[in-house]
Amino acid sequence: MASLRRLTAPALAVVLLAAGLTPASAAQPIGYPTFTGPSVPAPPAAYSTASTMHAIYDAEVGGTDFWMDRLLARPGSDPAGNFLMTRGRGLFMYTHNPSVIGFGGRSAYWDDISGQNAYSVALSPGTFTEQVSQRVQKPSHYRAVFASGAIRVEMTKFITHNNVAVTNLTMLNTGSAPVVVGLRATSPYATTASGDELVGSRAVKNNLTTIRPRLSGDGFAVNNSGLERSVTLSVGQSVTTKVAMGFPTTEIPASSTEYQSYRGYTPQTAFATHVRAYNRWWADNIPYIDVPDQAIKKNVYYRWWLMRFNHLDVDIPGQDYQFPVSVEGATGYNNAIVLTQPMHIDDLKYLRDPVYSYGPWLSAGQTSKGGRFLDNPGDPENWSNSYTQYISEAAWRSYQVHGGQPSIAALLARYAEGDAKGQLSFYDTNNNGVIEYDWGALTGNDADAVSFDWRAGRLDRAETAYVWSGAVAAQQAYALAGNTAKATEMQALADRIRSGVVNTLWNPSRQLLEHKHVATNTHVPWKEINNYYPFSVGLMPNTDQYKQALRLFADAAEYPVFPFYTANQRDKAAAAAAGHPGSNNFSTINSTVQFRLYSSALRNYPNQWMTAEDYKKLLYWNTWAQYIGGNTQWPDANEFWADWNGSTIQYRSWIHHNILGSGNWTVVEDVAGLRPRTDGLIELSPINIGWSHFAVNNLRHRNTDLSVVWDDPSDGVTRYNGVPQGYSVYLNGTRAFTVDRLTRVLYDPATGTVTLPSGGTVTHQTSIAGVRAPRDVVQNSTRMVDVFAKAGVDLTSTRPNLAQGASASYTASGTSAAAAVDGFPINEPIWGSAGSPNATDWYELNLGQQRQVGEARLYFRDDRGGNRYRAPASFQVQYWNGSAWADVPGQVRTPVSPRANYNLVQFTPVSTQRLRVVMTHAAGFRTGLTEVKLY
């Protein structure tokens, strides 16, 4: 059988297909992994058709011990390494030194600050040594015990949401005589005395912002650039004290107020306040997911934690980290690189607050100059771009899940259009609708990508499928926003890309999609999983001819379920024999694209070679790889793994607890079957992997809370109290429908109609009033209004923008006055005054006629890389009163002082045809505007 499968030469393939035959099917021989480790702790509350996570939290809110902390606890010496799980929205430990009392290691604010401790606390006399066996780390906090002679010190430390690092120390005298213990707290970042505190100032990496650290301690006094206190312990006595260090920034006012609060708390109150707030976040933001296999269940919650740990929310003004973003690995590369953003968005969209999944695509759109998506410029040391990303596609799914005003879809459409056109403009030099490239870095798999080694030179690439899916996302978003002309244009672009991929990359002689060597117009026989991206996104026609390409997935010698390699393994061996071994690693980035392929193929390209059983194996092995040695005590999502010997992963990469790739969406969309849609219907289309039960509870789906529950009626066991057996959806806690089996379901909440295209029996159905389609959802939370205002969209109003007719006192080469009234406040194009000889410049708008104007939105450029533009030192909004320029009356500014990017100026309405902004430049810089909007 194996030899027959290798006889896929052109002549044989033609003969087989002509005869209506297909090569014999191989099987994926790998079985299922074995997990070890402790059992998953039972939740303290039963399943609820409302919010199970809230029920779990409420059951324990009076104490300080919570289920999520117990579930993910890491006791003793951690084989993954010394990493601190607790972190704030910007502050964390890039590395962690557990031998230090306090926060030892390389402290970070968005990235490593300077390779130094945040602060340390030295105790004397004696040498205090950690008792490693008593160490317990939980997501919300870390506990350790140190001892020296008769003195035992229990340390509990944590970092609050708004970046306060707190250390509680309980000192116990176990000896037979009183002891005086001296404590001295020091920090390289706070060395200047200010009352009973130490303060300092430090620019973070790339000068993105300035932190102004403040260090204090209960009963401590300043002495010689440190804080000191002595404690007298009688025999058997214990005393608890606290040290707190805030890392305030101007852009996060809560970082100052939170520091003051925690500074004033008792140690016990500080700990209880933090641990309750930390665990309340889980209840507010994540759905409860229950599955039969406990190892998979724990991995789901571990990956919820990974999303939180690798999320950056520092609100730095400008065009860097002004939006909440997902970073590729906080303990590694630590940047919002476009390659991984869509994978993260696919999981983040199932957090209940849409800001977590909308933030990354807003960030990519705002920082990419209206063209192809580029890495976040806050850290330019990474790849800077990638054609192997599907941000627009994932972003559109996030919109289908959460919805919002059509202006949100219109903004996404514009980003997606810019990316699709920009990718083709940059990479498609032969204008055939297919992108070309000549080396493997941008695939995200580097030396694992085998096709580039076959022959030097540019290759037409199958990753073009993601350009197609981006164009489709743009088309759908424009259509929803009512821009039919643009929707038609983007459909035509998508059609051209589809034709280019099929006509250029399909090799009829081998019945495969293959990259093509441009210079010789020759198909490349060496393949990767990337060759199948056109199937993953639904680009390929659903015909028997094209489905032949999927036959290779039946043979583990070609594409094994596990390890989920990048390269076709026969081609990898051929490359190695030819002197190009490269690497042959595997990671969650690979399992993600393999899940995407199976998810699409099983629904859209049903075939004899890929099965739901294969999908189930992939699910189990992907979970197994997350655990060190398969031990559920130690989840560790590394960047990649290597040297699989048939039973063990021999090498796990140096980047730990990495969010590279994604996985929780597979349980929601494939196992539970919930499919994102643009209309008002709810669709289930499950991949049946034989589980007797599962529950995905309290997702925020558009404007409702949605739960999916399966309890197999055939075994007669009722697993969820109050939930009937069968396949059910609950909306806002009310049962919408139940059917008797796992089957495709289309449900209309307005009428209660249930349609079963693949068969089944409806046992319950009812209408649910008020369930909205995505475009009818109103996003009006304070945070959503703020982030979209920074991207130029007003979610509070549909007022027309009056800004037009731009001119300026000085315009730098390469910029234009018109660029700041194009409705799009991205980082480029801009109006700029670089090179101006003036200390003050003006930017004027002529509205064409008298207009009532009472609000201006000014978006100032901050180009930290080019170092030419900063927000002005000051500015005035003026209007022409018919004879002279005058300041508009009653100006109220948010923020009060000029800031990079978004500045809101509200004033008493004036009637005028001309309005201008007069800007006094910051010292050493000039002023740029990415946009001005008037209302």
CSV table of C-alpha atoms in Angstrom, one decimal, residues 89-326:
chain,number,residue,atom,x,y,z
A,89,ARG,CA,-1.6,45.0,32.6
A,90,GLY,CA,2.0,46.2,31.9
A,91,LEU,CA,4.2,45.0,34.7
A,92,PHE,CA,5.5,41.5,35.0
A,93,MET,CA,8.7,39.6,35.6
A,94,TYR,CA,10.5,38.7,32.3
A,95,THR,CA,12.5,36.3,34.3
A,96,HIS,CA,12.0,35.3,38.0
A,97,ASN,CA,14.6,34.6,40.6
A,98,PRO,CA,12.9,32.7,43.4
A,99,SER,CA,15.9,33.0,45.8
A,100,VAL,CA,15.2,36.7,46.1
A,101,ILE,CA,12.7,37.9,48.7
A,102,GLY,CA,10.6,40.4,46.8
A,103,PHE,CA,10.6,40.6,43.0
A,104,GLY,CA,13.9,39.3,41.8
A,105,GLY,CA,14.9,38.7,38.2
A,106,ARG,CA,14.4,40.8,35.2
A,107,SER,CA,11.5,43.1,35.8
A,108,ALA,CA,9.5,44.3,32.8
A,109,TYR,CA,7.0,46.9,31.8
A,110,TRP,CA,5.7,45.7,28.4
A,111,ASP,CA,9.3,44.4,28.0
A,112,ASP,CA,12.5,44.0,30.0
A,113,ILE,CA,13.3,47.3,31.6
A,114,SER,CA,17.0,46.9,32.3
A,115,GLY,CA,17.6,43.4,33.4
A,116,GLN,CA,17.3,44.2,37.1
A,117,ASN,CA,15.1,43.2,40.1
A,118,ALA,CA,11.9,45.2,40.6
A,119,TYR,CA,12.9,45.3,44.3
A,120,SER,CA,14.4,43.0,46.9
A,121,VAL,CA,14.0,42.8,50.7
A,122,ALA,CA,17.0,41.7,52.7
A,123,LEU,CA,16.6,40.3,56.2
A,124,SER,CA,19.2,40.1,58.9
A,125,PRO,CA,20.9,38.7,60.7
A,126,GLY,CA,21.7,35.4,59.0
A,127,THR,CA,21.3,34.0,55.5
A,128,PHE,CA,17.7,33.3,54.5
A,129,THR,CA,17.3,30.3,52.2
A,130,GLU,CA,14.1,29.3,50.4
A,131,GLN,CA,12.5,26.0,51.3
A,132,VAL,CA,11.7,25.0,47.8
A,133,SER,CA,9.4,22.1,48.7
A,134,GLN,CA,7.0,24.6,50.4
A,135,ARG,CA,6.7,26.8,47.3
A,136,VAL,CA,3.3,27.1,45.7
A,137,GLN,CA,2.6,29.3,42.7
A,138,LYS,CA,-0.9,30.2,41.6
A,139,PRO,CA,-2.0,32.5,38.8
A,140,SER,CA,-3.0,35.2,41.2
A,141,HIS,CA,-0.1,35.0,43.6
A,142,TYR,CA,3.1,33.2,44.7
A,143,ARG,CA,4.0,31.8,48.1
A,144,ALA,CA,7.4,30.8,49.4
A,145,VAL,CA,9.1,30.0,52.7
A,146,PHE,CA,12.6,31.2,53.7
A,147,ALA,CA,14.4,30.2,56.9
A,148,SER,CA,17.5,31.3,58.8
A,149,GLY,CA,18.2,29.8,62.2
A,150,ALA,CA,15.1,30.2,64.3
A,151,ILE,CA,13.4,32.7,62.0
A,152,ARG,CA,10.9,31.4,59.4
A,153,VAL,CA,9.6,33.9,56.8
A,154,GLU,CA,6.5,33.2,54.7
A,155,MET,CA,6.4,35.4,51.6
A,156,THR,CA,3.2,36.0,49.6
A,157,LYS,CA,3.6,38.2,46.5
A,158,PHE,CA,1.5,39.4,43.7
A,159,ILE,CA,1.1,42.1,41.0
A,160,THR,CA,-2.2,43.9,40.8
A,161,HIS,CA,-4.0,44.7,37.6
A,162,ASN,CA,-2.8,48.3,37.5
A,163,ASN,CA,0.9,47.4,38.1
A,164,VAL,CA,1.5,47.4,41.8
A,165,ALA,CA,4.0,44.7,43.1
A,166,VAL,CA,3.2,43.7,46.6
A,167,THR,CA,5.1,41.5,49.0
A,168,ASN,CA,3.6,40.3,52.3
A,169,LEU,CA,6.1,38.9,54.8
A,170,THR,CA,5.1,36.9,57.9
A,171,MET,CA,8.1,36.4,60.2
A,172,LEU,CA,7.9,33.7,62.9
A,173,ASN,CA,10.3,33.2,65.8
A,174,THR,CA,10.5,29.4,66.3
A,175,GLY,CA,13.4,29.6,68.7
A,176,SER,CA,13.8,29.9,72.5
A,177,ALA,CA,14.8,33.6,72.7
A,178,PRO,CA,13.6,36.9,71.4
A,179,VAL,CA,15.0,38.0,68.1
A,180,VAL,CA,15.4,41.4,66.4
A,181,VAL,CA,15.0,41.1,62.6
A,182,GLY,CA,16.2,43.9,60.3
A,183,LEU,CA,14.5,44.5,56.9
A,184,ARG,CA,15.9,46.6,54.1
A,185,ALA,CA,14.0,47.0,50.8
A,186,THR,CA,15.9,48.4,47.8
A,187,SER,CA,15.1,49.0,44.1
A,188,PRO,CA,17.3,50.1,41.2
A,189,TYR,CA,14.3,52.1,40.0
A,190,ALA,CA,13.4,54.1,43.1
A,191,THR,CA,16.4,55.6,44.9
A,192,THR,CA,15.3,59.1,45.8
A,193,ALA,CA,13.8,59.9,49.1
A,194,SER,CA,10.3,61.5,49.2
A,195,GLY,CA,9.0,61.4,52.7
A,196,ASP,CA,8.8,57.8,53.7
A,197,GLU,CA,8.9,56.6,50.1
A,198,LEU,CA,11.6,56.0,47.5
A,199,VAL,CA,10.8,57.3,44.1
A,200,GLY,CA,12.4,57.4,40.6
A,201,SER,CA,11.8,57.8,36.9
A,202,ARG,CA,12.7,55.4,34.1
A,203,ALA,CA,12.0,55.3,30.4
A,204,VAL,CA,10.9,51.9,29.2
A,205,LYS,CA,12.3,50.1,26.2
A,206,ASN,CA,12.4,52.2,23.0
A,207,ASN,CA,11.2,55.2,25.1
A,208,LEU,CA,7.6,54.3,24.6
A,209,THR,CA,6.6,55.7,27.9
A,210,THR,CA,8.1,56.7,31.3
A,211,ILE,CA,7.4,54.9,34.5
A,212,ARG,CA,7.7,56.7,37.8
A,213,PRO,CA,8.2,54.0,40.4
A,214,ARG,CA,7.3,54.5,44.1
A,215,LEU,CA,8.4,52.1,46.8
A,216,SER,CA,7.0,52.0,50.4
A,217,GLY,CA,6.7,49.6,53.3
A,218,ASP,CA,4.6,49.3,56.4
A,219,GLY,CA,6.6,50.9,59.2
A,220,PHE,CA,9.6,51.4,56.9
A,221,ALA,CA,11.7,54.6,56.8
A,222,VAL,CA,14.1,55.9,54.2
A,223,ASN,CA,17.8,55.3,54.9
A,224,ASN,CA,20.6,55.5,52.5
A,225,SER,CA,18.6,54.9,49.3
A,226,GLY,CA,16.7,52.1,50.9
A,227,LEU,CA,13.7,51.5,53.2
A,228,GLU,CA,14.5,50.0,56.6
A,229,ARG,CA,12.5,48.6,59.5
A,230,SER,CA,13.3,46.4,62.5
A,231,VAL,CA,10.9,43.9,64.0
A,232,THR,CA,11.3,42.4,67.5
A,233,LEU,CA,9.9,38.9,67.7
A,234,SER,CA,9.3,37.2,71.1
A,235,VAL,CA,9.4,33.5,71.4
A,236,GLY,CA,6.7,32.0,69.2
A,237,GLN,CA,5.5,35.4,67.9
A,238,SER,CA,4.8,36.2,64.3
A,239,VAL,CA,4.6,39.6,62.7
A,240,THR,CA,3.3,40.4,59.2
A,241,THR,CA,4.4,43.4,57.2
A,242,LYS,CA,4.2,44.6,53.6
A,243,VAL,CA,6.3,46.2,50.9
A,244,ALA,CA,4.5,47.7,47.9
A,245,MET,CA,6.0,49.2,44.7
A,246,GLY,CA,3.9,51.0,42.1
A,247,PHE,CA,4.9,51.5,38.5
A,248,PRO,CA,2.7,54.5,37.6
A,249,THR,CA,2.4,56.1,34.2
A,250,THR,CA,0.6,59.2,33.1
A,251,GLU,CA,-1.6,57.3,30.7
A,252,ILE,CA,-2.9,54.9,33.3
A,253,PRO,CA,-4.2,57.2,36.2
A,254,ALA,CA,-5.4,54.1,38.0
A,255,SER,CA,-1.8,52.9,38.4
A,256,SER,CA,-1.3,55.8,40.9
A,257,THR,CA,-4.5,55.5,42.8
A,258,GLU,CA,-4.1,51.7,43.0
A,259,TYR,CA,-0.7,52.1,44.4
A,260,GLN,CA,-2.0,54.5,47.1
A,261,SER,CA,-4.8,52.0,48.0
A,262,TYR,CA,-2.5,49.0,48.3
A,263,ARG,CA,0.1,51.1,50.2
A,264,GLY,CA,-2.6,51.9,52.8
A,265,TYR,CA,-4.0,48.4,53.1
A,266,THR,CA,-3.0,46.0,55.8
A,267,PRO,CA,-1.2,43.0,54.4
A,268,GLN,CA,-4.2,40.8,54.9
A,269,THR,CA,-6.5,43.3,53.2
A,270,ALA,CA,-4.1,43.8,50.3
A,271,PHE,CA,-3.9,40.1,49.6
A,272,ALA,CA,-7.7,39.5,49.9
A,273,THR,CA,-8.5,42.5,47.7
A,274,HIS,CA,-6.1,41.4,45.0
A,275,VAL,CA,-6.9,37.7,44.9
A,276,ARG,CA,-10.7,38.4,44.8
A,277,ALA,CA,-10.3,40.9,42.0
A,278,TYR,CA,-8.0,38.7,40.1
A,279,ASN,CA,-10.4,35.7,40.3
A,280,ARG,CA,-13.5,37.9,39.6
A,281,TRP,CA,-11.9,38.6,36.2
A,282,TRP,CA,-12.4,34.9,35.3
A,283,ALA,CA,-16.0,35.0,36.3
A,284,ASP,CA,-16.6,38.2,34.3
A,285,ASN,CA,-14.7,37.2,31.1
A,286,ILE,CA,-14.4,33.5,30.4
A,287,PRO,CA,-17.0,30.9,29.5
A,288,TYR,CA,-17.1,27.8,31.6
A,289,ILE,CA,-16.2,24.8,29.5
A,290,ASP,CA,-16.7,21.2,30.6
A,291,VAL,CA,-15.6,18.1,28.6
A,292,PRO,CA,-15.3,14.5,29.6
A,293,ASP,CA,-11.5,14.3,29.5
A,294,GLN,CA,-10.0,16.2,32.5
A,295,ALA,CA,-6.6,16.7,30.8
A,296,ILE,CA,-8.3,18.5,28.0
A,297,LYS,CA,-10.5,20.5,30.4
A,298,LYS,CA,-7.5,21.7,32.4
A,299,ASN,CA,-5.7,22.7,29.2
A,300,VAL,CA,-8.6,24.8,28.1
A,301,TYR,CA,-8.3,26.8,31.4
A,302,TYR,CA,-4.5,26.9,31.1
A,303,ARG,CA,-4.9,28.5,27.7
A,304,TRP,CA,-7.4,31.0,29.1
A,305,TRP,CA,-4.6,31.9,31.5
A,306,LEU,CA,-2.1,32.1,28.7
A,307,MET,CA,-4.3,34.7,26.9
A,308,ARG,CA,-4.3,36.8,30.1
A,309,PHE,CA,-0.6,36.4,30.8
A,310,ASN,CA,0.4,37.3,27.3
A,311,HIS,CA,-1.9,40.2,26.9
A,312,LEU,CA,-0.6,43.8,27.0
A,313,ASP,CA,-2.9,46.7,28.0
A,314,VAL,CA,-0.7,49.7,28.6
A,315,ASP,CA,-2.7,52.4,26.7
A,316,ILE,CA,0.6,54.1,25.6
A,317,PRO,CA,-0.5,57.1,23.5
A,318,GLY,CA,0.5,57.2,19.9
A,319,GLN,CA,0.7,54.5,17.3
A,320,ASP,CA,2.4,51.8,19.3
A,321,TYR,CA,0.6,50.1,22.2
A,322,GLN,CA,-2.5,52.3,22.4
A,323,PHE,CA,-4.8,49.3,22.1
A,324,PRO,CA,-4.9,46.1,24.1
A,325,VAL,CA,-2.9,43.5,22.2
A,326,SER,CA,-1.9,39.9,22.4
